[in-house]
Coordinates of C-alpha atoms in Angstrom, one line a residue:
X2 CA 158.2 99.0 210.9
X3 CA 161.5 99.8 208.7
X4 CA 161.9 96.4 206.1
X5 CA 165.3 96.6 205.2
X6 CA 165.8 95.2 201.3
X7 CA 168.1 92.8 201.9
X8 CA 165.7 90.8 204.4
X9 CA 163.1 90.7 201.4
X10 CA 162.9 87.0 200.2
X11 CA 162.5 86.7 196.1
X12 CA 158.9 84.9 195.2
X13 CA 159.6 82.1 192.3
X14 CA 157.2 82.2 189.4
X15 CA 155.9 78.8 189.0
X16 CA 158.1 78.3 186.3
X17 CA 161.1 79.2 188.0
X18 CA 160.7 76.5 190.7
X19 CA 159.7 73.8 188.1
X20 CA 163.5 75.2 186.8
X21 CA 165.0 74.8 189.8
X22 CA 163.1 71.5 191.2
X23 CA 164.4 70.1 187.3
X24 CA 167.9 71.2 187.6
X25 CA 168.2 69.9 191.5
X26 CA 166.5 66.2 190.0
X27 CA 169.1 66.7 187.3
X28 CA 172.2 66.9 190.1
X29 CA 171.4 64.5 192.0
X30 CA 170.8 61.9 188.8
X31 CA 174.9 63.1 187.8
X32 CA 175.8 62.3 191.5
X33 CA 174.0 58.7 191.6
X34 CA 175.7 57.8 187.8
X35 CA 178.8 58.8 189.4
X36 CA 178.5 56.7 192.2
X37 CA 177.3 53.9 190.5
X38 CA 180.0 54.3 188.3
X39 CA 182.6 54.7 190.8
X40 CA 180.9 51.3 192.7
X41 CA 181.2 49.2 189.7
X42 CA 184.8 50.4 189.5
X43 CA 185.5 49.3 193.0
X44 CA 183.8 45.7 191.9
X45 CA 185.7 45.2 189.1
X46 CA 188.7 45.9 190.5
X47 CA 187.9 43.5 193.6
X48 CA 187.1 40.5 191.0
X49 CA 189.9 40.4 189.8
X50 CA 192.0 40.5 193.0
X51 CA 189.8 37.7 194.8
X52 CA 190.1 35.7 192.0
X53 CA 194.4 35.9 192.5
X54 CA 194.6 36.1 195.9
X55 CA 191.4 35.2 197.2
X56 CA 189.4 36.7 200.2
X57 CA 191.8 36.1 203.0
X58 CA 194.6 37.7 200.9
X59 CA 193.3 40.0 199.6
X60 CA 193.1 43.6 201.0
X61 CA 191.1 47.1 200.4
X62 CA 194.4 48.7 199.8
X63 CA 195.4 46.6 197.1
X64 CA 191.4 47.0 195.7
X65 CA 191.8 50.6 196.2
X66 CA 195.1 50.7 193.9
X67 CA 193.6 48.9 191.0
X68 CA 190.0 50.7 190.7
X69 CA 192.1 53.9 191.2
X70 CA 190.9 55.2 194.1
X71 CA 192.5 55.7 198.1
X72 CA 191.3 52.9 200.8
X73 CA 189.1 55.9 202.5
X74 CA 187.0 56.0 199.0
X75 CA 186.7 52.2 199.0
X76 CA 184.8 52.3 202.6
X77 CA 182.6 54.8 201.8
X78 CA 181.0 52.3 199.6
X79 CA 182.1 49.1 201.5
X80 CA 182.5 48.9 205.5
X81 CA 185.0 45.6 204.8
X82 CA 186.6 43.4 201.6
X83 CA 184.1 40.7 202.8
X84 CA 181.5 43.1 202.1
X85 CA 182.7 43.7 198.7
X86 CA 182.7 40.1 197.8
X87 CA 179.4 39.6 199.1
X88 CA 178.5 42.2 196.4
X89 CA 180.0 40.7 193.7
X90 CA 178.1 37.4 195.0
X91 CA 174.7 39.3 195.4
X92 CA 175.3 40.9 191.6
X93 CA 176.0 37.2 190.5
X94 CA 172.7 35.7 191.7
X95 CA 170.4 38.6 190.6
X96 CA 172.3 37.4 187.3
X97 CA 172.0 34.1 187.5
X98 CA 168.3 33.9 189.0
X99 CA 167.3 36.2 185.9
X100 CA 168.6 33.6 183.7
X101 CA 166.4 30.8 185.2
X102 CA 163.3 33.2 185.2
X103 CA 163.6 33.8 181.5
X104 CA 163.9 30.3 180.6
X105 CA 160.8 28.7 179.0
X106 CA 157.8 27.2 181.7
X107 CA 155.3 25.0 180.0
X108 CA 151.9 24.7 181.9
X109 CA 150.7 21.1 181.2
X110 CA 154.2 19.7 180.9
X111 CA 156.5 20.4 184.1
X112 CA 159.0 17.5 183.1
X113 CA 159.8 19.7 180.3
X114 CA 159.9 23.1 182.6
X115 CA 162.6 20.8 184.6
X116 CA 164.6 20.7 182.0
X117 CA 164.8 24.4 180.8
X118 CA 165.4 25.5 184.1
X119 CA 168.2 23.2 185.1
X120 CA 169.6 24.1 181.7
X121 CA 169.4 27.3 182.3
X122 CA 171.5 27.3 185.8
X123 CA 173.5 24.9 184.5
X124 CA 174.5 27.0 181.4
X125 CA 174.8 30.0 183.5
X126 CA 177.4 28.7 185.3
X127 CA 178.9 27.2 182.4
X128 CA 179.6 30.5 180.6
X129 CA 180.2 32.0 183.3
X130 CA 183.4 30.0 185.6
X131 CA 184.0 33.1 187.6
X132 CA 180.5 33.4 188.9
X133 CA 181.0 29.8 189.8
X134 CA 183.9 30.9 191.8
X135 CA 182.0 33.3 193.4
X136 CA 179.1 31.3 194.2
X137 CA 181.1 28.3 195.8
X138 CA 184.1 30.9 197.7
X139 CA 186.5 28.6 194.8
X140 CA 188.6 31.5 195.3
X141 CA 189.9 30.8 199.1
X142 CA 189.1 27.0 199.4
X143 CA 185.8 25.2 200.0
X144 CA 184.3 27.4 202.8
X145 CA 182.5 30.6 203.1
X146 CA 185.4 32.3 204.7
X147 CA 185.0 35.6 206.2
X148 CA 181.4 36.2 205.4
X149 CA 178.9 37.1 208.2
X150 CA 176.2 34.5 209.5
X151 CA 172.9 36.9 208.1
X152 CA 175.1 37.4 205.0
X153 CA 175.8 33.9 204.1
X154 CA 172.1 33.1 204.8
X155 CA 170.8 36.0 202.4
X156 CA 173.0 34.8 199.8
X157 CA 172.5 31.4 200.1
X158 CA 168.2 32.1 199.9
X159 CA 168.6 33.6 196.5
X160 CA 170.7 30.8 195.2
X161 CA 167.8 28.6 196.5
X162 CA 165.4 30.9 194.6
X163 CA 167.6 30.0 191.6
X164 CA 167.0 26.4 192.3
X165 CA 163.0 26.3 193.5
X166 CA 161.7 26.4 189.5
X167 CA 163.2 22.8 189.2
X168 CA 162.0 21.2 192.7
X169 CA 158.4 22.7 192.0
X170 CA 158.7 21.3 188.6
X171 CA 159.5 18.2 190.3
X172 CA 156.4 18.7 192.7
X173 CA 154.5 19.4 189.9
X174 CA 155.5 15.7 188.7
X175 CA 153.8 13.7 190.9
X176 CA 156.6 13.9 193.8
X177 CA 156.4 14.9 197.7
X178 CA 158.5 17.9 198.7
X179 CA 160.8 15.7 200.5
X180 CA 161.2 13.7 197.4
X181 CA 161.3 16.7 195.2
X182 CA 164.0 18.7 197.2
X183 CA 166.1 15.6 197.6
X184 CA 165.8 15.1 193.6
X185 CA 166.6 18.5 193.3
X186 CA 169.4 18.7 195.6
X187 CA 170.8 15.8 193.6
X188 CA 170.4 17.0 190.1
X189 CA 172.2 20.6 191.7
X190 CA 175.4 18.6 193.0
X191 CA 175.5 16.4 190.2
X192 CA 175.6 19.4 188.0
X193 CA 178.0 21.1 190.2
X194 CA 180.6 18.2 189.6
X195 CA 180.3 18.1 186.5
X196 CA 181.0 22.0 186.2
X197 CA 184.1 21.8 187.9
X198 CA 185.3 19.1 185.8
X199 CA 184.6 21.0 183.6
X200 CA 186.3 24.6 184.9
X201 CA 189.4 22.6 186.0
X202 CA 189.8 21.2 182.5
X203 CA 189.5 17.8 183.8
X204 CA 186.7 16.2 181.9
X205 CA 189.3 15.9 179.4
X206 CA 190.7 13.0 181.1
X207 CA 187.8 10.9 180.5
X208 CA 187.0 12.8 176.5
X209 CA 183.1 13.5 177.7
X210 CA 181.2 16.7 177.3
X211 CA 179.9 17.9 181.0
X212 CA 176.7 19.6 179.4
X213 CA 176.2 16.5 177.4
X214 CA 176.3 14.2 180.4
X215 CA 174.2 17.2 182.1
X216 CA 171.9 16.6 179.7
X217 CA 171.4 12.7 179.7
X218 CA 171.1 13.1 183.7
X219 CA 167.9 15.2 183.6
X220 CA 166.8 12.9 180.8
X221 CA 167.0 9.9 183.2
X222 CA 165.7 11.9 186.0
X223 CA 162.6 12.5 183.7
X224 CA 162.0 9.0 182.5
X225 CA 163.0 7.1 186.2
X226 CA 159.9 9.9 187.1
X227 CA 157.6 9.4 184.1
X228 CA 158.3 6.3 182.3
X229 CA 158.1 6.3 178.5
X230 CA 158.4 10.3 178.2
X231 CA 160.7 11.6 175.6
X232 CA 163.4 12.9 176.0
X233 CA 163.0 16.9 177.8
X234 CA 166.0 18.2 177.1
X235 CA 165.5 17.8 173.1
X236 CA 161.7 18.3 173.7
X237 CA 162.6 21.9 175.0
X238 CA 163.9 23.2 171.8
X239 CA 160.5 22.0 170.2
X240 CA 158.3 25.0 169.0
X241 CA 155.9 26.0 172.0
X242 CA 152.9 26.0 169.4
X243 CA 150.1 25.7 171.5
X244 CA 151.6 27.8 175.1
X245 CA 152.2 24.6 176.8

């Protein structure tokens, strides 16, 4: 049997494949960058055109115009604008359930733990008004418009998850989980109100600070819930000597 040369397949030295396998990890890790890059582009541009015109006016032309890119780019990222804001929503509460994590949890003292957490979503959304845009569709009226029933619900479980550290801190004081998420679904929307008097510049009209009254709130939460406690949100700042 005649083996012509050109059907002869080359054998790789060991070293020669690991050179290969390396440069074909090294292609694909340019190609992902890229497309991250590319997909934060895309965001970017999106914020800024949902927070002028909002979701329902709003378009993936005009998205595509601004990140630099055609409409036909755009989807093969996104399927749909509303799938772009839930993006920017999903990025925000990674973001903003990060924050809570990282604040301070002490052990033996869970009035205190209440306190750093709330602080901590509360001062999240403080710094940050556009994320409380996001998080409360601010920038097309007072509904979730346009987003998809599973969508909304995913969304909506990891601002929960944002929440939880305060109502188990709550449990952890002595309350029922009725009691605690009803506590803790009050402490949220009086925090909320006071954000967007905040964010709308209206807390002027009454000359108050809305992290101050924040503040005194989860103070009187704490001492309606534990009489004679001091105060948690000064006790927070208080060196943890002892990991409590």
């Amino acid at each position: 049997m005649e083996v012509q040369l050109h059907e002869l397949t080359p054998v790789l030295s060991p070293a020669d494949q690991e050179a290969m396998e390396r440069q074909q990890q090294q292609r694909q890790q340019r190609q992902l960058a890229m497309s991250d890059t590319r997909r934060a582009l895309v965001l970017d541009a999106a914020r800024s055109v949902f927070a002028e015109k909002g979701v329902e006016g709003a378009s993936i032309r005009e998205i595509a115009r601004r990140a630099g890119y055609t409409p036909g780019a755009i989807y093969s990222y996104f399927d749909s604008k509303e799938a772009i804001y839930a993006a920017l929503l999903a990025e925000s509460l990674e973001r903003l359930n990060a924050e809570v994590a990282a604040a301070r949890t002490f052990k033996l003292q869970p009035q205190l733990t209440l306190a750093a957490k709330a602080r901590a979503w509360f001062g999240f959304y403080a710094r940050n008004p556009r994320d409380l845009d996001l998080g409360f569709y601010l920038v097309q009226g007072l509904a979730p418009r346009g987003l998809t029933g599973e969508l909304n619900q995913q969304l909506n479980g990891r601002l929960q998850d944002a929440l939880r550290p305060c109502e188990l801190a709550l449990q952890s004081m002595g309350l029922s989980s009725d009691a605690a998420l009803r506590e803790n679904t009050a402490l949220f929307a009086h925090g909320v109100g006071l954000l967007l008097l905040q964010h709308t510049g209206r807390i002027r009209l009454f000359g108050q600070s809305a992290e101050s009254l924040f503040l005194a709130y989860v103070d009187q939460l704490v001492e309606r819930l534990n009489p004679g406690a001091p105060a948690a949100s000064r006790a927070v700042d208080q060196p943890d000597l002892f990991g409590l």
